[in-house]
Each structure stands twice: as structure tokens, then as C-alpha cells.
Amino acid sequence: MKRGILFFISFLFWMNVSAQTAQEDENELYMDPAAIEMRSKMTIPPYGLTKVKALIAKIIPQEDNETTDASINAIPATDFSRLSLREKFTYTMIHAELYAQNCAIPEYQTQVEKKIFGTLLDGFNETSWSQRQTGFLNENRDSVMKLIQESVLRSKRMGVNYKHALAEINAWEMIPFIIDYAKKTPKDKDALTLLMLLMKRGEYQEFTTSTSFTKLYGENSNYYAYLNYNKENEALIFKRALNYYKDRKGK
């Protein structure tokens, strides 16, 4: 009789632990829509916006080739060439020309205020910039940096599209501005992510040899790797990024 009671108690304890573990796993994989929306929110430039939207509305998607699920959603080359630099900037910031089905799910997007992720979310929903668009960004990087800075100062927001653009053109010159923005916009932890991506792109040794780099970008890292947010980690990122900026500027 005693064995039966002990077994029953042990069974109940095991069921309770299993239920707690399952709940913890479920919470760990929970995708917080508000967190994802905040991290994937874009900034919409005002330059020729009505004109650009009208051109985008007329696009007829073209299949890239018969062997992939990719397609091209682009305005004609003649229309693109007629756009002013600012209008091309708006077009690129609100519309990515390449579509490719992506099965990646933004998991682990909980308590983002306590995390500094190693990667940015994709704000374009399974689309990406074409070679024509990245070419435009890199060929006009000085103007792109100026337009982004102008827009951020006006809207007080650096959308994920702006962050991707700065990472694409390796805008290390913008580091002091990004640091100032991060300090004034503490909820936007992805500004810290952008600083680390710029240091990674520049192969800055003080960062690439750090434990932070290994955790975020090492062999055992993954798309969802993050650092715990605290004032110490934030200050360290600021310090390293500013050192990197000064090092690049001095060369």
C-alpha cells in the first residue's frame, strides 16, 4: 500500500515537472507580435513618395527562372533612371525588388528590451534588394548617409530598412550618430546590433576577438543569438564602436 502511494506521489510530481518544462519551452518559442513589429518597423522617406507608390502599384511581377520560387518585382529601367536621387532612395527604402520564399520564423522574440540580438530582422517580408538597388546605395553612399541622418533627426526613428542600408554600405562614418541615436532612443536595442554589424563588417579586432563576437557570430551561434542587455554591455558596445570609428578615421 505504501509503495502504491509513493508511486502515485512520484507520478504526480513527474507530471507537474513535465508540465512546467513544456510550458517553459512553449514560452521560449513564443513569438511576441508586438516585439516583432517593433523590430521590423520601417521608416518611410517622404521624398517623392506619392510618385514612387504609383510606380510600384503598376509593377507586374516577373518570374526569375523556372527552377526557383524567386521573382522580380521591379519598375522598368527607364522609370528607375528618370527618378531623382531622393526618389530612388525612397523607392529602395520602401520596396525590395527580389522575392524569394523564406521559411525562417522569427522565434525567440520575447522580452526584446532585455536582449541585444546579433542580427537585424528583415523588414521586407521575404523580399530583398536587387543588385540594381544595392548598387544605387553603394554608389551614392555619402548621399544615402546624409538622407538617413536627415530623416532620423526629423522622425526620431531609425527603421530596420535604414539600419540594413547603413550595414549594406558599411557606414562606419555614421557610428557617432548611431551612438547618439541609441542613447536618445533606449527602446531601440537594434541600434546596438547595427554598431556590432559595422564592427563585424570592418573586421575590427577588438570586437572580433571578444567573447561577445563568439557568442553572436561564432561556430555555435545561430540567427537568434543575443547578448543580455545591461548598462555594462551597452557601454562596452559604445566604447568599442567609438574606438573602431576613431581607428578608421585616423587611417
C-alpha atoms as one frame of an Amber mdcrd trajectory, in Angstrom:
protein
   0.000   0.000   0.000   2.778   2.431   0.955   4.591   1.616  -2.317   1.427
   2.444  -4.259   1.049   5.789  -2.506   4.718   6.645  -3.023   4.457   5.703
  -6.685   1.327   7.847  -7.091   3.025  10.851  -5.435   6.113  10.369  -7.612
   3.915  10.164 -10.686   2.128  13.419  -9.798   5.480  15.137  -9.192   6.801
  13.953 -12.568   3.641  15.168 -14.346   3.945  18.587 -12.682   7.619  18.954
 -13.659   6.867  17.845 -17.223   4.016  20.336 -17.484   6.242  23.143 -16.227
   9.011  22.194 -18.664   6.568  22.083 -21.578   5.197  25.473 -20.583   8.715
  26.920 -20.379   9.576  25.514 -23.810   6.361  26.952 -25.230   7.118  30.357
 -23.744  10.696  30.239 -25.050   9.412  29.692 -28.608   6.603  32.206 -28.286
   6.629  34.923 -30.928   5.531  38.207 -29.408   3.806  40.086 -32.277   4.424
  43.482 -30.666   8.147  42.736 -30.306   8.445  41.577 -33.912   6.503  44.592
 -35.173   8.775  46.947 -33.246  11.963  45.353 -34.557  10.731  45.108 -38.166
   9.150  48.577 -38.379  10.461  50.630 -41.289  10.889  54.365 -41.766   9.116
  55.751 -44.829  11.003  58.603 -46.550   8.833  61.475 -47.820  10.825  62.229
 -50.980   8.517  61.763 -53.996   6.516  59.225 -52.011   3.248  59.593 -53.944
   5.036  59.297 -57.299   7.050  56.264 -56.153   3.986  54.472 -54.763   2.168
  55.000 -58.050   5.042  53.376 -59.967   5.171  50.446 -57.539   1.428  49.882
 -57.925   1.911  49.286 -61.668   4.564  46.572 -61.251   3.804  43.196 -62.813
   5.950  40.528 -61.089   8.247  38.518 -63.367   9.476  35.007 -62.556  13.254
  34.929 -62.131  13.536  31.481 -63.716  11.633  28.196 -63.853  13.786  26.349
 -61.333  13.262  28.598 -58.294  10.447  30.277 -56.393  12.119  33.656 -56.876
  10.523  36.526 -58.754  11.429  40.080 -59.683   9.085  42.916 -58.728  10.759
  45.930 -60.300   9.787  49.086 -62.112  11.161  49.336 -65.672  14.739  50.527
 -66.079  13.532  53.640 -67.916  11.285  54.628 -64.997  14.061  53.955 -62.486
  16.548  56.093 -64.424  14.101  59.007 -64.531  13.774  59.126 -60.748  15.803
  61.707 -58.885  18.366  60.526 -56.341  15.970  61.209 -53.469  13.134  59.399
 -55.257  15.380  56.386 -55.898  16.205  56.429 -52.194  12.504  56.378 -51.289
  11.832  53.591 -53.811  14.647  51.457 -52.425  13.673  52.077 -48.804  10.020
  51.070 -49.246  10.241  48.414 -51.959  12.634  45.490 -52.381  12.693  44.124
 -55.932  13.607  40.471 -55.316  11.147  37.976 -53.861  12.228  34.568 -52.610
  10.178  32.320 -50.354  11.732  32.240 -46.905  10.620  29.703 -44.317  12.506
  31.300 -41.428  10.221  32.104 -38.500  11.236  34.910 -36.145  11.130  32.827
 -32.974  12.517  33.805 -29.581  11.161  37.335 -29.992  10.203  37.817 -26.359
  11.436  40.324 -23.806  13.347  42.166 -26.523  14.029  45.008 -24.123  16.386
  42.616 -22.305  18.229  41.378 -25.406  20.781  42.695 -27.876  20.471  40.494
 -30.973  23.349  39.773 -33.308  21.236  40.197 -36.451  18.516  42.527 -37.664
  15.063  41.360 -38.625  14.013  41.540 -42.271  11.580  44.397 -42.706  10.637
  43.476 -46.290   8.797  40.191 -45.634  10.561  37.615 -47.825  11.928  40.164
 -50.281  15.373  41.679 -50.627  17.104  44.434 -52.523  18.200  43.667 -56.073
  21.696  44.248 -57.400  20.399  47.441 -59.001  19.221  48.691 -55.619  22.327
  47.749 -53.619  24.379  49.255 -56.434  22.471  52.512 -56.069  23.029  52.543
 -52.294  26.763  51.912 -52.545  27.370  54.263 -55.477  25.636  57.065 -53.567
  26.692  56.139 -50.032  27.511  59.720 -48.966  24.086  60.931 -50.088  22.387
  57.894 -48.535  24.026  58.564 -45.171  23.001  62.225 -45.377  19.388  61.364
 -46.245  19.128  58.802 -43.457  20.583  61.214 -40.930  18.208  63.946 -42.104
  15.221  61.599 -41.879  16.120  60.208 -38.448  16.573  63.676 -37.000  13.145
  64.608 -38.316  11.202  61.456 -37.352  13.242  60.414 -34.273  13.141  56.860
 -35.633  15.677  54.674 -37.448  13.647  51.953 -39.112  15.007  48.500 -39.882
  15.292  49.456 -43.578  17.602  52.337 -42.664  19.688  50.049 -40.470  20.017
  47.497 -43.280  21.028  50.274 -45.675  23.755  51.515 -43.322  25.026  47.960
 -42.877  24.954  47.407 -46.648  27.086  50.475 -47.411  29.367  49.867 -44.398
  28.573  53.298 -42.977  31.239  53.364 -40.270  31.295  57.180 -40.546  27.801
  57.171 -39.000  28.925  55.493 -35.755  28.871  58.659 -33.583  25.403  59.488
 -34.935  24.156  55.942 -34.279  25.526  56.033 -30.726  23.798  59.360 -30.095
  20.555  57.939 -31.539  20.843  54.806 -29.377  21.260  56.897 -26.232  18.231
  59.027 -27.094  16.122  56.012 -28.155  16.843  53.368 -25.484  13.963  51.103
 -26.571  15.601  50.532 -29.958  18.152  47.874 -28.998  18.751  47.123 -32.686
  20.804  50.324 -32.875  23.339  48.412 -30.767  23.028  45.497 -33.188  23.863
  47.840 -36.064  27.010  49.051 -34.289  28.171  45.456 -33.878  27.405  44.634
 -37.514  29.546  47.585 -38.623  32.431  46.404 -36.410  31.995  42.880 -37.771
  31.968  44.158 -41.362  35.151  46.115 -40.680  36.775  43.082 -39.015  37.646
  45.236 -36.021  39.968  43.038 -33.961  38.972  44.362 -30.545  35.451  43.117
 -31.323  36.139  40.022 -33.442  38.358  38.527 -30.703  35.832  39.186 -27.923
  33.546  36.706 -26.158  30.603  38.770 -27.388  31.581  38.138 -31.006  31.961
  34.409 -30.386  28.536  34.190 -28.780  26.824  36.127 -31.572  28.743  35.060
 -34.674  30.890  32.075 -33.708  30.561  28.486 -34.940  27.950  27.591 -32.333
  25.852  30.737 -32.789  22.530  30.972 -34.628  20.175  33.531 -36.140  18.602
  34.199 -32.734  21.823  34.645 -30.742  21.793  37.593 -28.392  23.606  39.275
 -25.529  21.817  40.122 -22.321  21.026  43.809 -22.244  22.516  45.693 -19.346
  24.273  49.017 -18.954  27.674  47.332 -18.879  27.189  45.573 -22.237  25.715
  48.724 -23.753  28.653  50.846 -22.589  31.116  48.259 -23.899  29.482  48.288
 -27.353  29.575  52.096 -27.411  33.236  52.109 -26.352  34.336  49.528 -28.913
  32.348  51.133 -31.733  33.789  54.563 -30.985  37.313  53.110 -30.855  36.669
  51.467 -34.221  35.433  54.789 -35.649  38.496  56.655 -34.384  40.767  53.933
 -35.735  39.190  54.084 -39.218  39.118  57.878 -39.241  42.780  58.074 -38.320
  43.898  55.966 -41.278
